[in-house]
XYZ file of C-alpha atoms in Angstrom:
518
model
C -10.181 42.950 11.425
C -8.991 39.414 12.833
C -5.809 39.014 12.278
C -5.140 35.251 10.100
C -2.938 33.374 12.767
C 0.447 31.817 11.204
C 0.523 28.194 10.429
C 3.608 26.224 12.120
C 3.693 23.498 9.290
C 2.137 24.067 5.785
C 0.653 20.405 6.012
C 0.856 17.838 8.714
C 0.461 14.272 7.804
C -1.259 11.925 10.822
C 0.928 8.320 9.940
C 4.147 7.268 9.744
C 4.477 3.932 7.535
C 5.060 3.792 4.048
C 1.876 5.977 2.836
C 2.362 8.531 5.238
C 6.300 8.799 4.944
C 6.022 8.976 1.002
C 3.111 11.287 0.726
C 5.746 13.690 3.045
C 8.812 13.508 0.373
C 6.620 14.190 -1.830
C 5.145 17.439 -0.195
C 8.815 18.769 0.450
C 9.826 17.775 -3.285
C 6.572 20.144 -4.271
C 8.509 22.916 -1.716
C 5.842 22.272 1.080
C 6.752 22.099 4.995
C 5.872 19.335 6.635
C 5.347 17.370 9.611
C 4.781 13.779 10.450
C 3.315 12.585 13.624
C 3.207 8.764 14.404
C 2.499 7.075 17.734
C 4.686 4.483 17.150
C 8.181 5.170 19.026
C 9.679 2.922 16.787
C 9.315 1.339 12.868
C 6.387 -1.164 13.092
C 7.913 -4.525 12.642
C 4.695 -6.647 12.510
C 4.155 -8.435 9.183
C 2.157 -6.884 6.147
C 2.245 -6.299 3.224
C 4.762 -9.171 1.185
C 5.451 -7.298 -1.781
C 5.100 -4.296 -4.260
C 3.371 -4.649 -7.735
C 4.815 -3.126 -10.658
C 2.462 -0.045 -10.702
C 4.351 0.345 -6.913
C 7.894 -0.393 -7.760
C 7.446 2.400 -10.766
C 6.062 4.769 -8.985
C 8.892 4.501 -6.561
C 11.464 4.202 -9.938
C 10.514 7.667 -10.798
C 11.596 8.817 -7.572
C 15.502 7.088 -7.697
C 14.654 4.468 -4.886
C 15.350 1.665 -7.565
C 18.316 0.604 -6.412
C 16.966 0.847 -2.905
C 14.373 -1.734 -3.636
C 16.102 -3.888 -5.346
C 18.783 -4.365 -2.837
C 15.938 -5.680 -0.677
C 14.324 -7.313 -3.147
C 17.685 -9.224 -4.150
C 18.201 -10.188 0.069
C 14.458 -11.665 0.207
C 15.303 -13.465 -2.919
C 17.786 -15.590 -0.828
C 15.180 -15.930 1.696
C 12.881 -17.513 -0.520
C 15.571 -19.875 -2.289
C 16.480 -20.642 1.199
C 12.887 -21.897 2.361
C 12.171 -23.846 -1.135
C 15.581 -25.567 -0.251
C 14.729 -26.696 3.027
C 11.429 -27.798 1.666
C 12.675 -29.732 -0.979
C 15.473 -31.294 1.079
C 12.686 -32.573 3.387
C 11.046 -33.803 0.540
C 14.222 -35.893 -0.813
C 14.309 -34.120 -4.100
C 17.241 -31.413 -5.191
C 17.125 -28.231 -4.049
C 15.966 -25.546 -6.757
C 18.752 -23.166 -8.258
C 16.584 -20.521 -8.160
C 13.405 -19.772 -7.332
C 10.388 -20.279 -9.526
C 9.005 -17.778 -11.972
C 6.610 -15.774 -9.613
C 3.580 -14.666 -11.978
C 1.026 -13.828 -8.366
C -1.757 -15.368 -7.587
C -5.724 -14.880 -7.082
C -7.460 -16.475 -4.380
C -4.807 -18.373 -3.317
C -4.446 -19.700 -7.128
C -1.096 -19.879 -8.007
C -0.596 -18.736 -11.806
C 2.287 -20.051 -13.820
C 4.951 -17.549 -15.238
C 5.601 -19.680 -18.309
C 2.048 -19.140 -19.558
C 2.348 -14.916 -18.999
C 2.391 -13.141 -22.437
C 4.507 -10.515 -21.409
C 4.179 -8.877 -24.850
C 0.852 -7.872 -24.035
C 0.672 -3.965 -25.074
C 0.115 -3.053 -21.341
C 3.845 -4.241 -20.560
C 5.205 -2.511 -23.006
C 8.094 0.322 -21.633
C 7.564 -0.522 -18.149
C 11.491 0.239 -17.907
C 13.945 -0.916 -15.362
C 10.969 -1.340 -12.326
C 9.730 -4.095 -14.156
C 9.681 -6.925 -11.835
C 11.621 -5.252 -9.184
C 9.841 -5.113 -5.374
C 7.553 -8.265 -5.746
C 9.171 -9.836 -2.080
C 9.675 -6.644 -0.498
C 8.006 -6.548 2.809
C 6.202 -3.263 3.926
C 8.700 -2.897 6.760
C 11.640 -2.937 4.850
C 9.910 -0.323 2.434
C 9.207 1.447 5.801
C 12.951 2.084 6.289
C 13.918 3.232 2.884
C 11.103 5.959 3.028
C 12.227 6.975 6.085
C 15.557 7.377 5.118
C 14.622 8.984 2.246
C 12.502 11.476 4.248
C 15.300 12.367 6.769
C 17.337 12.797 3.530
C 14.548 15.785 2.383
C 14.382 17.367 5.815
C 11.179 15.806 6.525
C 10.357 16.223 10.207
C 9.092 13.451 12.011
C 7.857 12.709 15.205
C 7.938 9.552 16.456
C 5.503 8.383 20.035
C 3.620 11.049 19.463
C -0.329 10.936 18.484
C -2.939 12.998 16.835
C -5.860 13.016 19.263
C -7.756 15.502 18.133
C -8.130 18.728 15.743
C -10.099 21.712 14.908
C -10.421 22.614 11.355
C -11.794 26.178 10.172
C -11.828 27.921 6.283
C -7.919 29.004 6.737
C -6.363 26.074 8.663
C -6.194 22.935 10.874
C -5.271 23.174 15.136
C -3.939 19.813 15.872
C -3.593 18.494 19.045
C -1.136 15.727 19.939
C -0.550 13.960 23.005
C -2.627 15.583 25.708
C -0.778 19.244 25.821
C 0.751 20.254 22.545
C -0.929 21.601 19.283
C 0.456 22.592 16.063
C -1.384 24.859 13.399
C -1.544 23.802 9.810
C -2.753 24.726 6.827
C -3.787 20.878 5.576
C -4.541 17.456 7.834
C -3.623 14.172 6.176
C -4.979 11.092 7.777
C -2.491 8.441 6.286
C -3.148 6.863 10.243
C -4.525 3.597 8.797
C -7.814 1.723 8.605
C -8.504 2.917 11.853
C -8.410 6.156 11.207
C -8.275 8.997 14.100
C -8.369 11.257 11.794
C -11.129 9.830 9.362
C -13.505 9.626 12.652
C -12.983 12.863 13.869
C -13.664 14.316 11.052
C -16.691 13.027 9.968
C -16.190 10.985 6.880
C -18.348 8.580 5.488
C -17.453 5.412 5.236
C -19.576 2.956 3.372
C -19.136 -1.086 2.830
C -19.582 -4.314 3.435
C -19.421 -6.730 6.998
C -16.146 -8.838 7.428
C -17.040 -12.525 7.230
C -13.740 -14.095 7.892
C -11.014 -14.446 10.489
C -7.165 -14.514 9.447
C -4.191 -14.676 10.839
C -1.023 -13.730 9.109
C 2.436 -14.275 11.410
C 5.990 -15.106 11.912
C 6.872 -18.419 14.242
C 8.744 -21.119 15.461
C 6.753 -24.598 15.201
C 7.698 -28.094 14.984
C 5.248 -30.445 12.797
C 5.220 -28.368 10.346
C 6.740 -30.901 7.601
C 2.996 -31.936 7.043
C 2.315 -28.679 5.809
C 1.576 -27.851 2.244
C 3.727 -25.443 0.734
C 2.980 -22.257 -0.332
C -1.059 -21.408 -0.722
C -3.193 -24.644 0.410
C -6.863 -24.751 0.282
C -9.280 -27.179 2.749
C -12.543 -28.277 3.380
C -12.162 -25.839 6.321
C -10.664 -22.724 4.449
C -7.192 -21.973 2.972
C -3.197 -21.772 4.956
C -0.531 -20.723 3.175
C 3.132 -22.150 4.428
C 6.202 -19.788 3.394
C 7.585 -18.201 1.324
C 10.429 -18.082 4.049
C 10.790 -20.170 7.098
C 8.145 -19.421 9.951
C 6.022 -17.337 7.925
C 2.213 -18.777 8.562
C -1.363 -17.919 7.324
C -4.578 -19.306 7.935
C -7.970 -18.030 6.826
C -11.483 -19.357 8.297
C -14.718 -19.112 7.245
C -16.883 -19.073 10.514
C -17.428 -15.122 11.548
C -15.470 -11.740 12.330
C -13.453 -12.389 15.234
C -15.187 -11.341 18.511
C -12.237 -9.188 19.261
C -10.083 -8.012 16.432
C -7.853 -5.996 19.003
C -7.313 -8.662 21.326
C -3.359 -10.311 21.167
C -2.404 -12.654 18.824
C -1.158 -15.632 21.262
C 0.787 -18.739 20.380
C -2.179 -21.037 20.853
C -4.683 -18.627 18.859
C -2.177 -19.448 15.556
C -1.777 -22.903 16.427
C -5.622 -23.462 16.679
C -6.072 -22.227 13.600
C -3.708 -23.638 11.534
C -4.487 -27.203 13.021
C -8.185 -26.425 12.010
C -7.540 -25.284 8.706
C -4.566 -27.564 7.888
C -6.041 -31.145 9.532
C -2.368 -31.443 10.573
C -2.670 -32.455 14.811
C 1.561 -32.607 14.897
C 1.637 -29.072 14.092
C 2.937 -27.269 17.153
C 3.399 -23.329 17.544
C 6.431 -22.718 19.873
C 7.308 -18.816 20.016
C 5.449 -16.472 17.736
C 7.951 -13.377 16.238
C 5.683 -11.337 14.499
C 1.832 -11.585 14.161
C -1.496 -9.687 13.056
C -5.423 -10.691 12.964
C -7.132 -9.604 9.957
C -10.748 -9.812 8.846
C -12.178 -8.855 4.910
C -14.189 -6.018 6.156
C -13.919 -3.758 2.736
C -15.046 -0.167 3.110
C -14.188 3.369 1.300
C -14.450 6.433 2.461
C -17.380 8.555 -0.154
C -14.808 11.296 -1.011
C -10.767 11.123 -0.171
C -11.204 15.180 1.360
C -13.215 17.652 4.005
C -12.314 21.460 3.827
C -8.914 21.478 5.027
C -8.452 17.892 5.687
C -7.336 14.466 3.409
C -6.919 10.841 3.657
C -4.687 8.251 2.074
C -3.873 5.227 2.295
C -6.162 2.353 4.743
C -7.765 5.720 6.292
C -9.595 5.906 2.885
C -9.723 2.729 2.104
C -10.378 -0.985 4.310
C -10.422 -4.689 2.428
C -8.845 -8.089 2.685
C -4.783 -8.438 1.946
C -5.508 -11.144 -0.599
C -4.176 -9.155 -4.190
C -1.272 -7.690 -2.121
C -3.223 -4.200 -3.548
C -3.521 -2.238 -0.253
C 0.092 -1.170 0.011
C 0.479 -0.193 -3.438
C -3.002 1.204 -3.539
C -1.864 3.708 -0.517
C 1.467 4.335 -2.456
C -0.791 5.551 -5.439
C -2.907 7.704 -3.661
C 0.697 9.562 -2.269
C 2.125 10.316 -5.467
C -1.615 11.548 -6.820
C -2.080 13.805 -3.640
C 1.251 15.069 -2.864
C 2.503 16.637 -6.175
C -1.682 18.843 -6.181
C -1.364 20.097 -2.194
C 2.416 20.717 -2.567
C 1.426 23.017 -5.321
C -1.467 24.609 -3.197
C 0.948 25.310 -0.624
C 2.930 26.861 -2.751
C 0.237 29.201 -4.653
C 0.853 27.823 -7.807
C -2.455 25.730 -8.375
C -5.969 26.918 -6.728
C -7.890 24.960 -4.495
C -10.020 22.858 -6.961
C -7.292 21.309 -8.159
C -7.767 18.742 -5.032
C -10.866 17.887 -6.197
C -8.955 15.662 -8.651
C -7.090 13.978 -6.468
C -10.657 11.998 -5.552
C -12.491 11.951 -8.619
C -8.847 10.123 -9.962
C -7.752 7.681 -6.915
C -11.490 6.832 -5.695
C -12.345 4.260 -8.621
C -9.059 2.533 -8.156
C -9.764 2.474 -4.798
C -13.469 0.416 -5.519
C -11.935 -1.422 -7.982
C -9.725 -2.788 -5.236
C -12.352 -3.836 -3.092
C -14.513 -5.260 -5.634
C -10.845 -7.259 -6.337
C -10.718 -8.708 -2.749
C -14.226 -9.470 -2.594
C -14.324 -11.108 -5.829
C -11.036 -13.857 -4.119
C -13.034 -13.761 -1.481
C -16.324 -15.460 -2.947
C -13.746 -18.050 -4.406
C -12.182 -18.905 -1.408
C -15.019 -19.897 0.741
C -15.482 -23.746 1.560
C -18.940 -24.020 0.691
C -19.439 -26.463 -2.595
C -21.147 -23.520 -4.723
C -18.007 -21.777 -4.421
C -15.426 -24.716 -4.766
C -17.099 -24.895 -7.750
C -16.800 -21.367 -9.131
C -13.211 -22.329 -7.866
C -12.603 -24.927 -10.617
C -14.086 -22.949 -13.332
C -11.247 -19.799 -12.235
C -8.925 -22.361 -12.178
C -9.224 -23.626 -15.789
C -9.533 -20.392 -16.949
C -6.296 -18.882 -14.446
C -3.954 -21.864 -16.211
C -4.284 -20.357 -19.756
C -2.220 -17.680 -21.475
C -4.913 -15.473 -21.681
C -6.092 -16.165 -18.335
C -2.642 -15.283 -16.521
C -1.982 -12.691 -18.776
C -5.427 -11.332 -17.722
C -4.400 -11.739 -13.982
C -0.786 -10.089 -14.000
C -2.101 -7.852 -15.799
C -4.624 -6.962 -12.669
C -2.558 -7.768 -9.713
C 0.329 -5.592 -11.356
C -1.504 -2.427 -11.744
C -0.659 -1.445 -15.601
C -4.557 -1.079 -16.336
C -4.726 2.057 -13.904
C -5.211 4.902 -16.088
C -7.371 8.732 -15.231
C -10.277 9.592 -17.136
C -8.478 13.365 -18.434
C -9.158 15.098 -21.651
C -7.324 14.143 -24.534
C -7.917 11.311 -27.098
C -4.289 10.173 -27.881
C -4.051 6.116 -26.218
C -1.331 7.369 -23.433
C -3.264 10.524 -22.093
C -4.871 9.569 -18.324
C -2.078 6.568 -18.107
C 0.857 5.709 -17.013
C 3.808 7.317 -18.701
C 5.826 4.918 -20.381
C 9.691 4.541 -19.425
C 11.173 6.360 -23.002
C 14.688 5.081 -23.566
C 15.765 8.005 -24.933
C 18.850 9.002 -27.373
C 20.867 10.525 -24.988
C 20.956 7.428 -23.003
C 18.567 8.571 -20.302
C 15.414 6.903 -19.441
C 11.946 9.457 -18.558
C 12.033 8.121 -15.302
C 15.443 9.895 -14.846
C 13.697 13.104 -15.570
C 10.931 12.860 -12.845
C 13.390 12.285 -9.856
C 12.358 15.875 -8.420
C 8.795 14.976 -8.563
C 8.475 18.255 -11.142
C 6.211 18.025 -14.551
C 8.058 17.282 -17.771
C 7.286 18.176 -21.565
C 8.981 15.627 -23.498
C 9.777 17.498 -26.985
C 10.687 14.615 -29.421
C 11.095 16.066 -32.432
C 12.767 19.552 -31.002
C 10.222 21.587 -32.093
C 11.194 25.045 -31.091
C 7.428 26.232 -30.853
C 6.371 23.124 -28.922
C 8.833 24.435 -26.507
C 7.664 27.916 -26.362
C 4.242 27.209 -25.610
C 5.959 25.924 -21.923
C 8.300 28.449 -21.447
C 5.327 30.842 -18.716
C 5.389 27.394 -16.393
C 9.508 27.044 -16.055
C 9.224 26.606 -12.253
C 6.528 23.831 -12.669
C 7.583 22.030 -15.646
C 10.821 20.430 -17.172
C 11.325 20.872 -20.700
C 13.767 17.790 -22.156
C 14.306 17.887 -25.348
C 15.599 14.462 -26.965
C 14.425 11.897 -29.555
C 13.543 8.499 -28.847
C 13.979 6.188 -32.033
C 12.155 3.219 -30.196
C 8.909 5.142 -30.217
C 8.821 7.298 -33.493
C 5.313 7.886 -33.946
C 5.296 9.754 -30.712
C 6.573 13.780 -30.839
C 5.791 14.784 -27.718
C 4.203 13.438 -23.882
C 3.444 16.050 -20.960
C 3.826 14.181 -18.391
C 2.605 14.811 -14.678
C 4.823 15.147 -11.391
C 3.017 11.561 -10.519
C 4.086 9.796 -13.947
C 0.950 10.222 -15.849
C 0.881 11.565 -19.079
C -1.484 14.632 -19.230
C -0.939 15.317 -23.129
C 0.735 13.300 -25.597
C 1.033 14.314 -29.615
C 1.667 11.740 -32.688
C 3.494 12.716 -36.288
C 1.473 15.457 -37.383
C -0.354 16.711 -34.428
C 1.716 19.334 -33.306
C 1.119 21.190 -30.232
C -2.892 21.189 -30.550
C -4.746 21.344 -27.012
C -1.071 21.683 -25.004
C -1.666 25.416 -23.523
C -5.131 24.236 -22.520
C -3.641 21.187 -20.564
C -0.786 23.122 -19.079
C -3.511 25.538 -17.832
C -5.550 22.638 -16.493
C -2.935 21.337 -14.603
C -0.277 24.053 -13.758
C -1.884 27.500 -14.123
C -0.888 29.457 -11.243
C -3.800 31.182 -9.014
């Protein structure tokens, strides 16, 4: 009889960027033993995502990271203010006391904050995370999550590259470098758009081919006073100047680069900026950070193959427009983490992992189309420019701005879960409870919460057998008297909700669906 091999780790996460680190933290909260391997020896300082949307900020708030996020946001607000002040002074105008209210953009069409209707029900009870994180760069978030992983005892090995693996029904043997192996129960690829894990595991990765070449960089330059501030559309393409000194972005619709992996030089950036802006005097003297990108849009057909799973850019790639990629990856990690940890602990069957793809794949598909739509209205041809004028007119209405902000912010996202209550399957409202706490305060430990809002002992009794998986909180909520109970999953989404007169109907079935032990 063959003896089962002992695993060195419950889960190995390939990739130590924000998604990989956040997933590792979620797994540790759930009781899993995790190893993160990252090929880079240090945190990647390359300029990437520039902010976190509302859904992303709420996700981090639910794990107690709002103070760190708010501090990073405040530091970057001052950078933006200084940049805007310098630009105003160069134009002979007074510097603004505070940055203008930012509502976001669609394909570089800037939306006015004063047109946004924040009374829309989608923005009800978001809580203190609302508006925090808009200007937090990816590198700062990675540092925040790295510190959290260290506090939680996650083992992170930097300068270590996953070079291969062999998976079977019992686990995965992972090869690290040329001469080291570890055995794990599960492997998750969070190793980016060119994911080694995805390729070696044989995931299908269909999508659409790129048609643009884009650059994003932080540079030292002269002659930039003639550049427009913010997003600018020209007859050639699009360029961005700001929102902090030296940050530039260019987009040209002349096809993908011949070699996307080639180093980005000052000459590359200068030539692209001159072509797109038409400002011949602008000169790039030094490059502090740079990246080349396209609008290649692809998504894995499924996010799991046996004991190998994908999250973040390893599962889906697209252009950066609209700032959705990092937020999408955080949502993947939040959804997968508690489920995989429950499977590892033996408190859930492997079939629970099927809900990961079922819930996250549609949102990933939406993001790909959202970025494709922006490419369509950024093209420099005559038909696209006519379309852009129509979209601009719509965007600069209250209804149009509110719709676009709702999409960009991620507050619309929901899962198709059983139940008739309008909150079921949606991100839980951050209810302010009579004891002074908020719902988000009770989610820091990564456990599900049954919120008894009517002090109903029968309701609490139904959850008594799940004490190691579900926390029971009894508290009134004066602001939402129509609610009597909520069952909130560890990822902050409502699995069950009850109103006045509903009692506990359907609660047992929901508890069994998500938290029954195998």
